[in-house]
mmCIF file of C-alpha atoms in Angstrom:
data_model
loop_
_atom_site.group_PDB
_atom_site.id
_atom_site.type_symbol
_atom_site.label_atom_id
_atom_site.label_comp_id
_atom_site.label_asym_id
_atom_site.label_seq_id
_atom_site.Cartn_x
_atom_site.Cartn_y
_atom_site.Cartn_z
ATOM 1 C CA MET A 1 99.458 144.860 147.245
ATOM 2 C CA ASP A 2 99.810 144.485 143.468
ATOM 3 C CA SER A 3 97.068 143.356 143.245
ATOM 4 C CA LEU A 4 95.522 146.794 144.556
ATOM 5 C CA LEU A 5 97.946 148.466 142.224
ATOM 6 C CA THR A 6 96.729 146.553 139.617
ATOM 7 C CA VAL A 7 93.522 147.385 140.397
ATOM 8 C CA ALA A 8 94.252 151.143 140.572
ATOM 9 C CA SER A 9 96.258 151.577 137.550
ATOM 10 C CA HIS A 10 93.436 149.911 135.369
ATOM 11 C CA ALA A 11 91.076 152.540 137.225
ATOM 12 C CA ARG A 12 93.217 155.222 136.079
ATOM 13 C CA ALA A 13 93.513 154.191 132.563
ATOM 14 C CA THR A 14 89.758 153.347 132.030
ATOM 15 C CA LEU A 15 88.772 156.583 133.153
ATOM 16 C CA PRO A 16 89.808 159.321 130.501
ATOM 17 C CA LEU A 17 88.301 156.454 128.332
ATOM 18 C CA ASP A 18 84.960 157.517 130.521
ATOM 19 C CA VAL A 19 85.380 161.105 130.153
ATOM 20 C CA LEU A 20 85.696 160.881 126.333
ATOM 21 C CA ILE A 21 82.566 158.799 126.022
ATOM 22 C CA ALA A 22 80.863 161.109 127.955
ATOM 23 C CA LEU A 23 81.630 164.125 126.119
ATOM 24 C CA THR A 24 81.306 162.359 122.968
ATOM 25 C CA ALA A 25 77.655 161.405 124.194
ATOM 26 C CA LEU A 26 76.744 164.971 125.398
ATOM 27 C CA ALA A 27 78.426 166.381 122.168
ATOM 28 C CA ILE A 28 75.219 163.817 120.023
ATOM 29 C CA ALA A 29 72.551 164.137 122.167
ATOM 30 C CA PRO A 30 70.809 167.075 120.373
ATOM 31 C CA PHE A 31 71.537 165.272 116.729
ATOM 32 C CA LEU A 32 70.040 161.863 118.629
ATOM 33 C CA PHE A 33 67.035 163.605 120.349
ATOM 34 C CA VAL A 34 65.708 164.997 117.354
ATOM 35 C CA MET A 35 66.780 161.990 114.885
ATOM 36 C CA THR A 36 65.592 158.759 117.501
ATOM 37 C CA THR A 37 62.586 160.138 118.964
ATOM 38 C CA SER A 38 59.177 161.028 118.070
ATOM 39 C CA PHE A 39 60.513 165.089 117.245
ATOM 40 C CA VAL A 40 60.717 164.795 113.587
ATOM 41 C CA ARG A 41 57.184 163.642 112.965
ATOM 42 C CA ILE A 42 55.794 166.259 115.403
ATOM 43 C CA VAL A 43 57.860 169.416 114.017
ATOM 44 C CA VAL A 44 56.716 169.316 110.756
ATOM 45 C CA VAL A 45 53.499 168.677 111.215
ATOM 46 C CA LEU A 46 53.608 171.321 113.274
ATOM 47 C CA SER A 47 54.904 173.701 111.038
ATOM 48 C CA LEU A 48 52.956 173.111 107.668
ATOM 49 C CA VAL A 49 49.712 173.316 110.322
ATOM 50 C CA ARG A 50 51.237 176.941 110.624
ATOM 51 C CA SER A 51 51.636 177.230 107.321
ATOM 52 C CA ALA A 52 48.310 176.080 106.069
ATOM 53 C CA ILE A 53 46.874 178.810 108.237
ATOM 54 C CA GLY A 54 48.937 181.249 106.369
ATOM 55 C CA ALA A 55 50.332 182.809 109.426
ATOM 56 C CA ALA A 56 53.851 182.564 108.253
ATOM 57 C CA ALA A 57 55.555 184.155 111.855
ATOM 58 C CA LEU A 58 53.174 182.698 114.238
ATOM 59 C CA PRO A 59 53.334 181.001 116.343
ATOM 60 C CA PRO A 60 57.070 181.669 116.108
ATOM 61 C CA ASN A 61 59.248 178.713 115.644
ATOM 62 C CA THR A 62 59.892 179.156 119.056
ATOM 63 C CA VAL A 63 56.910 178.059 120.324
ATOM 64 C CA LEU A 64 56.563 175.814 118.061
ATOM 65 C CA THR A 65 59.790 173.724 118.895
ATOM 66 C CA GLY A 66 59.319 173.618 122.476
ATOM 67 C CA MET A 67 55.748 172.272 121.679
ATOM 68 C CA ALA A 68 57.256 169.896 119.901
ATOM 69 C CA PHE A 69 59.524 169.413 122.175
ATOM 70 C CA VAL A 70 56.874 169.334 125.236
ATOM 71 C CA ILE A 71 54.452 166.235 123.018
ATOM 72 C CA THR A 72 58.324 163.986 122.384
ATOM 73 C CA LEU A 73 58.701 163.785 126.029
ATOM 74 C CA VAL A 74 55.117 162.799 126.190
ATOM 75 C CA VAL A 75 55.557 160.307 123.425
ATOM 76 C CA MET A 76 58.885 158.697 124.654
ATOM 77 C CA LEU A 77 58.335 158.355 128.540
ATOM 78 C CA PRO A 78 57.954 154.922 127.950
ATOM 79 C CA THR A 79 60.814 153.991 125.827
ATOM 80 C CA TRP A 80 62.726 155.670 128.371
ATOM 81 C CA THR A 81 61.642 155.127 131.299
ATOM 82 C CA ALA A 82 62.433 151.314 129.842
ATOM 83 C CA ILE A 83 66.006 152.750 129.037
ATOM 84 C CA ASP A 84 66.283 154.256 132.140
ATOM 85 C CA ARG A 85 65.176 150.616 134.150
ATOM 86 C CA SER A 86 67.262 148.395 132.409
ATOM 87 C CA ALA A 87 70.232 150.085 131.433
ATOM 88 C CA LEU A 88 71.543 153.958 133.243
ATOM 89 C CA GLN A 89 70.155 152.442 136.675
ATOM 90 C CA PRO A 90 72.657 149.475 136.442
ATOM 91 C CA TYR A 91 75.289 151.484 135.322
ATOM 92 C CA ALA A 92 74.948 153.623 137.905
ATOM 93 C CA ARG A 93 75.112 151.197 140.911
ATOM 94 C CA GLY A 94 78.509 149.764 138.895
ATOM 95 C CA LYS A 95 76.773 146.554 137.773
ATOM 96 C CA LEU A 96 77.542 147.320 134.349
ATOM 97 C CA SER A 97 80.248 148.758 132.315
ATOM 98 C CA THR A 98 79.734 151.389 129.183
ATOM 99 C CA ALA A 99 79.596 149.194 126.666
ATOM 100 C CA GLN A 100 77.319 147.040 128.462
ATOM 101 C CA ALA A 101 74.701 149.563 129.398
ATOM 102 C CA LEU A 102 74.814 151.421 125.819
ATOM 103 C CA GLU A 103 73.852 148.239 124.171
ATOM 104 C CA ARG A 104 70.748 147.833 126.557
ATOM 105 C CA ALA A 105 69.374 150.992 126.402
ATOM 106 C CA ALA A 106 69.925 150.824 122.550
ATOM 107 C CA VAL A 107 67.527 147.937 123.181
ATOM 108 C CA PRO A 108 63.800 149.669 123.824
ATOM 109 C CA LEU A 109 65.168 152.839 121.754
ATOM 110 C CA ARG A 110 65.130 150.114 118.535
ATOM 111 C CA SER A 111 61.803 148.306 119.353
ATOM 112 C CA PHE A 112 60.474 152.141 119.771
ATOM 113 C CA MET A 113 62.084 153.028 115.949
ATOM 114 C CA LEU A 114 61.089 149.313 114.221
ATOM 115 C CA ARG A 115 57.475 150.099 115.365
ATOM 116 C CA GLN A 116 57.466 153.213 113.288
ATOM 117 C CA THR A 117 59.485 151.752 110.308
ATOM 118 C CA ARG A 118 58.380 150.218 107.053
ATOM 119 C CA THR A 119 59.914 146.792 105.855
ATOM 120 C CA ARG A 120 60.402 148.482 102.772
ATOM 121 C CA ASP A 121 62.592 151.021 103.943
ATOM 122 C CA LEU A 122 64.424 149.311 106.038
ATOM 123 C CA GLU A 123 65.739 146.642 103.153
ATOM 124 C CA LEU A 124 66.124 149.851 101.016
ATOM 125 C CA PHE A 125 69.123 150.965 103.756
ATOM 126 C CA ALA A 126 69.998 147.471 103.916
ATOM 127 C CA ARG A 127 70.450 147.135 100.300
ATOM 128 C CA ILE A 128 72.485 150.991 100.469
ATOM 129 C CA ALA A 129 74.650 149.913 103.162
ATOM 130 C CA HIS A 130 75.075 145.760 101.685
ATOM 131 C CA ARG A 131 73.783 144.153 104.456
ATOM 132 C CA PRO A 132 71.096 141.793 103.447
ATOM 133 C CA LEU A 133 68.724 141.667 106.525
ATOM 134 C CA ALA A 134 68.090 137.809 107.676
ATOM 135 C CA ALA A 135 64.922 139.563 109.791
ATOM 136 C CA THR A 136 63.980 143.495 110.173
ATOM 137 C CA THR A 137 64.592 142.600 113.925
ATOM 138 C CA GLU A 138 68.519 142.679 113.566
ATOM 139 C CA ALA A 139 68.892 145.312 111.660
ATOM 140 C CA PRO A 140 72.132 147.203 112.915
ATOM 141 C CA LEU A 141 71.230 150.617 114.511
ATOM 142 C CA PHE A 142 72.831 152.562 110.948
ATOM 143 C CA VAL A 143 70.092 151.167 109.435
ATOM 144 C CA VAL A 144 67.405 151.428 111.210
ATOM 145 C CA LEU A 145 67.950 155.175 111.890
ATOM 146 C CA PRO A 146 67.653 156.291 108.683
ATOM 147 C CA ALA A 147 64.765 153.956 107.769
ATOM 148 C CA PHE A 148 62.674 155.122 110.643
ATOM 149 C CA VAL A 149 64.221 159.531 110.076
ATOM 150 C CA VAL A 150 61.950 158.660 105.944
ATOM 151 C CA GLY A 151 59.767 156.922 107.773
ATOM 152 C CA GLU A 152 58.894 160.155 110.301
ATOM 153 C CA LEU A 153 59.396 162.230 107.200
ATOM 154 C CA ARG A 154 56.748 160.685 105.152
ATOM 155 C CA ALA A 155 54.334 160.377 108.093
ATOM 156 C CA ALA A 156 54.587 163.931 109.036
ATOM 157 C CA PHE A 157 53.751 165.189 105.359
ATOM 158 C CA ALA A 158 50.899 162.697 104.759
ATOM 159 C CA ILE A 159 49.382 163.637 108.029
ATOM 160 C CA GLY A 160 50.122 167.591 106.701
ATOM 161 C CA LEU A 161 47.938 167.190 103.842
ATOM 162 C CA SER A 162 45.184 165.970 105.481
ATOM 163 C CA LEU A 163 44.955 169.045 107.912
ATOM 164 C CA TYR A 164 46.156 171.327 104.793
ATOM 165 C CA LEU A 165 43.099 170.626 102.874
ATOM 166 C CA PRO A 166 40.385 172.046 104.694
ATOM 167 C CA PHE A 167 42.190 175.358 105.039
ATOM 168 C CA VAL A 168 42.405 175.102 100.776
ATOM 169 C CA ALA A 169 39.179 174.675 100.060
ATOM 170 C CA ILE A 170 38.575 177.831 102.653
ATOM 171 C CA ASP A 171 41.210 179.532 100.538
ATOM 172 C CA LEU A 172 38.995 178.912 97.162
ATOM 173 C CA ALA A 173 35.975 179.780 98.720
ATOM 174 C CA VAL A 174 37.137 183.128 99.282
ATOM 175 C CA ALA A 175 38.792 183.823 96.106
ATOM 176 C CA SER A 176 35.607 182.662 94.078
ATOM 177 C CA ILE A 177 33.484 185.000 96.130
ATOM 178 C CA LEU A 178 35.766 187.852 95.593
ATOM 179 C CA MET A 179 35.901 187.287 92.010
ATOM 180 C CA GLY A 180 31.595 186.539 92.235
ATOM 181 C CA LEU A 181 31.457 190.147 93.622
ATOM 182 C CA GLY A 182 34.059 191.803 91.666
ATOM 183 C CA MET A 183 36.613 192.955 93.951
ATOM 184 C CA PHE A 184 39.852 192.285 92.325
ATOM 185 C CA MET A 185 41.609 194.478 94.169
ATOM 186 C CA LEU A 186 41.060 192.997 97.662
ATOM 187 C CA SER A 187 43.943 190.247 98.274
ATOM 188 C CA PRO A 188 42.205 186.732 99.378
ATOM 189 C CA PRO A 189 44.267 185.877 102.576
ATOM 190 C CA VAL A 190 43.056 189.308 103.844
ATOM 191 C CA VAL A 191 39.397 187.503 104.553
ATOM 192 C CA SER A 192 41.270 184.491 104.079
ATOM 193 C CA LEU A 193 42.638 184.520 107.175
ATOM 194 C CA PRO A 194 40.515 185.516 109.900
ATOM 195 C CA ALA A 195 38.496 182.402 108.469
ATOM 196 C CA LYS A 196 40.578 180.194 108.963
ATOM 197 C CA LEU A 197 41.757 181.352 112.249
ATOM 198 C CA LEU A 198 37.970 181.541 113.235
ATOM 199 C CA LEU A 199 37.366 177.651 112.611
ATOM 200 C CA PHE A 200 40.872 176.829 113.819
ATOM 201 C CA VAL A 201 39.448 178.232 117.262
ATOM 202 C CA MET A 202 36.133 176.908 117.098
ATOM 203 C CA VAL A 203 37.431 173.363 116.004
ATOM 204 C CA ASP A 204 39.857 173.301 119.158
ATOM 205 C CA GLY A 205 42.893 173.074 116.532
ATOM 206 C CA TRP A 206 45.844 172.906 118.580
ATOM 207 C CA ALA A 207 44.305 170.600 120.823
ATOM 208 C CA LEU A 208 43.348 168.576 117.918
ATOM 209 C CA VAL A 209 46.496 168.228 116.014
ATOM 210 C CA CYS A 210 48.281 167.703 119.026
ATOM 211 C CA GLY A 211 46.339 164.949 120.060
ATOM 212 C CA GLY A 212 46.306 163.687 116.486
ATOM 213 C CA VAL A 213 49.579 163.032 115.949
ATOM 214 C CA VAL A 214 50.514 161.503 119.021
ATOM 215 C CA SER A 215 48.032 158.650 118.768
ATOM 216 C CA SER A 216 49.872 158.071 115.303
ATOM 217 C CA PHE A 217 53.034 156.777 117.115
ATOM 218 C CA ARG A 218 52.372 153.048 117.825
#
């Protein structure tokens, strides 16, 4: 009887802690989704493509964010499958504590982030945090996370630059032609925007952009 009372009191003591952890996880879930997945690279690339085309509000931000979200689900599916298999399912069956489940869930996520992260960035943030690294695989998450985000921004800007150049070439060509014809009162974007849209549609631009950014992940 005493043992049953002890177990019951322990369960009552740990229940508020589990609820607190669950509420905290829900509160930071959007932040974790953005900062620990492929979302940053994808949404930045899509935004740069829209800027390069010159249509400032088309597609709208809601469409770009939704597209980035869906592509992120596709890219992260193997990682989330591994997290579900190694952490969530055992935790749901009561075989793991909350701390053990979080520790196991971090392993596939850390592996994904490390594949996209340069050693130089890891060493930089390890030096900032005063945590010298014996090996990159042993880097703590508070070092891996900023290094991963910096790497994602770098990759997104590199991809965006390569996509930007053809549209800049069209702008320059249109501006040169209009100046040669003496049509100084006609704004070059009025002519270059339809040309860029036509080129983008002819080469199936959105499919190429989405396929290219997905293939850039390791």
